[in-house]
């Protein structure tokens, strides 16, 4: 489906931008909610991971608003068991607060969103837009469509209640990079998991990369990917001996991030094939994730062959 095809009464491009609008508008509210929600919620998510109170807040805020976007027909979240049928149109998948375990140490985290023109679980090739909000020293949003990748600074211009009809306050978005391209010369790398748990072939690849690039690993995919997008390099949460499919989820993390990197001139692989070509076989399926400079991803696939 092209950007100008209709998704209901509007074009695909219009619906994708409406989804980005919702995620951007929620960002200051999510950021304001973090200090009071650094505790565990007492529940686990469908992947068996501890859910923080901040995860619950972000998930509930975004679910209500994204489900209400015209021409969005399906909604799914990393925090929810199944896909919600919310009408007719495109499908939206989110990781509402990626890296929420970083709340304890006050490190970066983010919100990831993918817009698919297919029922979930879907192939990454069905993505028509994807992006992420990064809650770092400032709040930024990186979004990708068929037109390319842009970066915005997202600021709350009024606090809740001061924004008139907007209970969450008003938000200003400033495009700071119109068209992001992955730097040709890689500089940084970040690899998840523990060295003893890496398969030998990945460890030998990692040793080569470690001798060439600078380590940048913050424990939240969104922050680590943003460093790769900014400086060039590679981020991986690879297959582990203890977890052959790795840790990250295809629908909510790997597909959207791989789409952003491909649109920026980079690549994403599960170690054997493009991440966007991985066959979906479950809403919460995990997949080894390696994204960044195409030549580093090619070297990885050679090392794992
Ligand atoms: P580890 C965060 O929990 C996350 O899902 C990703 O954002 C991040 O890349 C990964 O897990 C970090 O995992 O094992 O280093 O804590």
Coordinates of C-alpha atoms and ligand atoms in Angstrom, one line a residue:
X1 CA 0.0 0.0 0.0
X2 CA 1.4 3.4 -0.9
X3 CA 1.4 6.5 1.4
X4 CA -1.3 8.0 -0.8
X5 CA -3.6 5.0 -0.7
X6 CA -6.6 5.4 1.5
X7 CA -6.9 3.7 4.8
X8 CA -10.6 4.3 5.4
X9 CA -11.5 7.9 4.7
X10 CA -7.9 9.2 5.0
X11 CA -4.6 8.4 3.3
X12 CA -2.1 6.1 5.0
X13 CA 0.2 9.0 5.4
X14 CA -2.5 11.0 7.3
X15 CA -3.2 8.1 9.6
X16 CA 0.4 7.4 10.4
X17 CA 1.0 11.1 11.2
X18 CA -2.1 11.0 13.5
X19 CA -0.5 8.1 15.3
X20 CA 2.7 10.0 15.7
X21 CA 0.7 13.1 16.9
X22 CA -0.8 11.0 19.7
X23 CA 2.5 9.5 20.8
X24 CA 4.2 12.9 20.8
X25 CA 1.3 14.5 22.8
X26 CA 1.5 11.8 25.4
X27 CA 5.3 12.1 25.8
X28 CA 5.3 15.0 28.3
X29 CA 2.5 13.4 30.4
X30 CA 4.4 10.1 30.5
X31 CA 7.6 11.9 31.4
X32 CA 5.8 13.8 34.2
X33 CA 4.4 10.5 35.5
X34 CA 7.8 8.8 35.9
X35 CA 9.0 10.1 39.2
X36 CA 6.0 8.8 41.1
X37 CA 5.9 5.4 39.3
X38 CA 9.3 3.8 39.9
X39 CA 7.8 0.9 41.8
X40 CA 6.8 -2.6 40.5
X41 CA 3.1 -3.0 39.7
X42 CA 3.0 -6.5 41.1
X43 CA 2.2 -8.0 37.7
X44 CA 4.2 -9.5 34.8
X45 CA 3.7 -8.8 31.1
X46 CA 3.0 -11.5 28.5
X47 CA 6.8 -12.0 28.1
X48 CA 7.1 -12.8 31.8
X49 CA 8.9 -9.6 32.7
X50 CA 8.2 -7.4 35.7
X51 CA 5.8 -4.5 34.9
X52 CA 6.6 -1.2 36.6
X53 CA 3.8 1.2 37.6
X54 CA 5.2 3.5 34.9
X55 CA 4.7 0.8 32.2
X56 CA 1.0 0.5 33.3
X57 CA 0.5 4.3 33.1
X58 CA 2.1 4.7 29.7
X59 CA 0.2 1.6 28.3
X60 CA -3.2 2.8 29.5
X61 CA -2.6 6.4 28.4
X62 CA -1.5 5.4 24.9
X63 CA -4.0 2.5 24.5
X64 CA -7.0 4.8 25.0
X65 CA -5.8 7.5 22.7
X66 CA -4.4 5.3 19.9
X67 CA -7.5 3.2 19.8
X68 CA -9.5 6.3 19.2
X69 CA -7.5 7.5 16.1
X70 CA -9.7 7.5 13.0
X71 CA -8.8 4.6 10.6
X72 CA -6.8 2.6 13.2
X73 CA -8.5 -0.8 13.3
X74 CA -6.2 -2.8 15.6
X75 CA -4.1 -2.0 18.7
X76 CA -1.5 -4.2 20.5
X77 CA 0.9 -3.5 23.3
X78 CA 4.0 -5.4 24.7
X79 CA 2.1 -5.2 28.0
X80 CA -1.1 -6.8 26.7
X81 CA -1.9 -10.5 25.9
X82 CA -3.8 -10.0 22.7
X83 CA -4.7 -7.7 19.8
X84 CA -7.6 -5.3 20.4
X85 CA -10.1 -4.9 17.5
X86 CA -10.8 -1.1 17.6
X87 CA -12.5 -0.6 14.3
X88 CA -11.3 -0.7 10.7
X89 CA -8.0 0.5 9.3
X90 CA -4.3 0.2 10.1
X91 CA -2.8 -1.7 13.0
X92 CA -0.7 0.0 15.8
X93 CA 1.8 -1.9 18.0
X94 CA 3.6 -0.2 20.9
X95 CA 6.2 -0.8 23.5
X96 CA 4.8 1.8 25.8
X97 CA 7.9 2.2 28.0
X98 CA 10.9 0.4 26.6
X99 CA 13.7 0.1 29.2
X100 CA 11.5 0.9 32.2
X101 CA 14.0 -1.0 34.4
X102 CA 16.2 2.1 33.8
X103 CA 13.8 4.0 36.0
X104 CA 15.7 2.8 39.1
X105 CA 19.0 4.2 37.9
X106 CA 17.4 7.2 36.1
X107 CA 18.8 6.3 32.7
X108 CA 17.2 6.8 29.3
X109 CA 14.1 4.9 28.2
X110 CA 11.5 5.3 25.4
X111 CA 8.2 4.6 23.7
X112 CA 8.3 2.5 20.5
X113 CA 5.5 2.6 17.9
X114 CA 4.9 0.7 14.7
X115 CA 2.0 1.2 12.2
X116 CA 1.3 -1.8 10.1
X117 CA -1.0 -2.1 7.0
X118 CA -1.9 -5.7 8.0
X119 CA -3.5 -7.6 10.9
X120 CA -1.2 -8.3 13.8
X121 CA 1.1 -10.2 14.2
X122 CA 2.4 -8.8 10.9
X123 CA 5.6 -8.8 8.8
X124 CA 7.9 -5.8 9.1
X125 CA 7.4 -5.3 5.4
X126 CA 3.8 -4.4 6.2
X127 CA 5.0 -1.4 8.2
X128 CA 4.0 2.0 6.8
X129 CA 5.5 4.0 9.7
X130 CA 7.4 3.5 12.9
X131 CA 9.4 5.5 15.4
X132 CA 10.2 6.1 19.0
X133 CA 10.2 8.7 21.7
X134 CA 13.4 9.0 23.8
X135 CA 13.1 10.2 27.3
X136 CA 16.6 11.4 27.7
X137 CA 18.0 14.7 29.1
X138 CA 15.5 16.2 26.6
X139 CA 12.5 14.5 25.0
X140 CA 13.0 13.7 21.3
X141 CA 11.0 11.7 18.8
X142 CA 12.4 9.9 15.8
X143 CA 9.9 8.9 13.2
X144 CA 10.2 7.1 9.9
X145 CA 7.9 6.8 6.9
X146 CA 8.4 5.9 3.3
X147 CA 9.6 9.6 2.9
X148 CA 12.5 9.1 5.3
X149 CA 13.5 9.6 9.0
X150 CA 13.1 12.9 10.9
X151 CA 13.9 13.9 14.5
X152 CA 11.8 16.3 16.6
X153 CA 12.2 17.9 20.0
X154 CA 9.0 17.5 22.0
X155 CA 8.3 20.0 24.7
X156 CA 5.4 20.6 27.1
X157 CA 4.5 24.2 26.7
X158 CA 1.8 24.2 29.4
X159 CA 1.3 21.9 32.4
X160 CA -1.9 19.9 32.9
X161 CA -4.9 22.0 33.3
X162 CA -3.2 25.1 31.8
X163 CA -3.8 23.8 28.3
X164 CA -7.5 24.6 28.3
X165 CA -9.3 21.7 26.8
X166 CA -6.1 19.6 26.7
X167 CA -6.0 18.0 30.1
X168 CA -2.4 17.0 29.6
X169 CA -1.3 20.5 28.7
X170 CA 0.0 21.6 25.3
X171 CA 3.0 20.3 23.5
X172 CA 5.4 21.9 21.0
X173 CA 7.2 19.8 18.4
X174 CA 10.3 21.2 16.6
X175 CA 11.8 19.3 13.7
X176 CA 15.6 19.4 14.3
X177 CA 16.6 16.9 11.6
X178 CA 14.5 16.7 8.5
X179 CA 16.2 13.7 7.0
X180 CA 18.4 11.5 9.1
X181 CA 20.9 9.3 7.4
X182 CA 23.0 6.8 9.3
X183 CA 26.6 8.1 9.4
X184 CA 28.8 6.1 6.9
X185 CA 31.7 5.7 9.3
X186 CA 30.6 3.6 12.4
X187 CA 31.7 4.9 15.8
X188 CA 29.8 3.1 18.6
X189 CA 28.5 -0.3 19.5
X190 CA 26.3 -1.8 22.3
X191 CA 25.6 -5.5 22.9
X192 CA 23.0 -6.9 25.3
X193 CA 23.2 -10.0 27.3
X194 CA 26.3 -11.4 29.1
X195 CA 29.5 -12.4 27.4
X196 CA 29.4 -16.0 28.8
X197 CA 25.9 -16.4 27.4
X198 CA 26.8 -15.3 23.9
X199 CA 27.1 -18.0 21.3
X200 CA 30.8 -18.4 20.3
X201 CA 30.3 -17.0 16.8
X202 CA 28.7 -13.9 18.1
X203 CA 31.5 -13.5 20.7
X204 CA 34.1 -13.6 18.0
X205 CA 32.2 -10.9 16.1
X206 CA 31.8 -8.8 19.2
X207 CA 35.6 -9.0 19.9
X208 CA 36.3 -7.6 16.5
X209 CA 33.8 -4.8 16.9
X210 CA 35.1 -4.0 20.4
X211 CA 38.6 -3.5 19.0
X212 CA 37.3 -1.0 16.4
X213 CA 34.4 1.0 18.0
X214 CA 33.6 2.7 21.3
X215 CA 31.2 1.0 23.8
X216 CA 27.9 2.7 24.3
X217 CA 25.4 0.6 26.2
X218 CA 22.7 2.1 28.3
X219 CA 20.4 -0.9 29.0
X220 CA 17.4 0.5 27.0
X221 CA 17.1 -0.3 23.3
X222 CA 15.7 3.1 22.4
X223 CA 18.6 5.0 23.9
X224 CA 21.2 2.6 22.5
X225 CA 19.6 2.6 19.0
X226 CA 19.5 6.4 19.1
X227 CA 23.3 6.5 19.7
X228 CA 23.8 4.2 16.7
X229 CA 21.5 6.4 14.6
X230 CA 23.4 9.5 15.7
X231 CA 27.0 8.3 15.5
X232 CA 26.9 5.3 13.3
X233 CA 27.7 1.7 14.5
X234 CA 25.8 -1.3 15.7
X235 CA 23.4 -2.3 18.5
X236 CA 22.5 -5.9 19.1
X237 CA 20.6 -7.9 21.6
X238 CA 21.7 -11.2 20.1
X239 CA 20.6 -14.8 20.4
X240 CA 21.9 -16.2 23.8
X241 CA 22.8 -19.7 24.7
X242 CA 20.1 -19.4 27.4
X243 CA 17.6 -17.7 25.0
X244 CA 18.2 -18.7 21.4
X245 CA 15.6 -16.2 20.2
X246 CA 17.1 -13.4 22.2
X247 CA 15.0 -11.0 24.3
X248 CA 13.4 -8.4 22.1
X249 CA 10.0 -8.7 20.6
X250 CA 9.5 -8.7 16.8
X251 CA 6.2 -6.8 16.6
X252 CA 6.8 -4.1 19.3
X253 CA 10.6 -3.5 19.2
X254 CA 12.5 -5.3 16.3
X255 CA 10.3 -4.5 13.4
X256 CA 9.8 -0.8 14.2
X257 CA 13.5 -0.2 15.0
X258 CA 14.6 -2.1 11.9
X259 CA 12.2 0.0 9.8
X260 CA 13.7 3.2 11.1
X261 CA 17.3 2.0 10.5
X262 CA 16.5 0.8 7.0
X263 CA 14.8 4.1 6.1
X264 CA 17.9 5.9 7.4
X265 CA 20.2 3.8 5.2
X266 CA 21.2 1.2 7.7
X267 CA 20.1 -2.5 8.1
X268 CA 18.6 -4.8 10.6
X269 CA 19.1 -8.6 10.9
X270 CA 18.1 -11.5 13.1
X271 CA 21.5 -13.0 12.2
X272 CA 20.3 -14.8 9.1
X273 CA 17.9 -12.5 7.3
X274 CA 16.6 -8.9 7.3
X275 CA 14.5 -8.4 10.5
X276 CA 11.7 -7.0 8.3
X277 CA 11.6 -10.4 6.5
X278 CA 11.2 -12.5 9.7
X279 CA 7.9 -14.4 9.4
X280 CA 5.5 -13.4 12.2
X281 CA 4.4 -16.5 14.2
X282 CA 3.1 -15.0 17.4
X283 CA 2.2 -11.6 18.9
X284 CA 5.0 -11.7 21.5
X285 CA 7.6 -13.7 19.6
X286 CA 11.2 -12.8 20.5
X287 CA 13.9 -12.4 17.8
X288 CA 17.6 -11.8 17.9
X289 CA 18.1 -8.1 17.0
X290 CA 21.1 -6.6 15.3
X291 CA 20.7 -3.1 13.8
X292 CA 23.1 -0.4 12.4
X293 CA 25.6 0.1 9.6
X294 CA 24.9 -2.2 6.7
X295 CA 28.6 -3.3 6.4
X296 CA 28.7 -4.2 10.1
X297 CA 25.4 -6.2 9.8
X298 CA 26.9 -8.0 6.7
X299 CA 30.0 -8.9 8.7
X300 CA 27.7 -10.2 11.5
X301 CA 25.8 -12.5 9.1
X302 CA 29.1 -13.8 7.7
X303 CA 30.3 -14.5 11.2
X304 CA 27.1 -16.4 12.1
X305 CA 26.8 -18.3 8.8
Ligands
LIG1 P1 19.2 -6.3 29.7 C1 14.6 -3.2 28.3 O1 14.1 -4.1 29.3 C2 14.8 -4.1 27.1 O2 13.7 -4.7 26.7 C3 15.5 -3.3 26.0 O3 15.1 -2.0 26.0 C4 17.0 -3.4 26.2 O4 17.7 -3.4 25.1 C5 17.1 -4.8 26.9 O5 15.8 -5.1 27.5 C6 18.1 -4.7 28.0 O6 18.2 -6.0 28.5 O7 19.3 -7.8 29.8 O8 20.6 -5.7 29.3 O9 18.7 -5.7 30.9

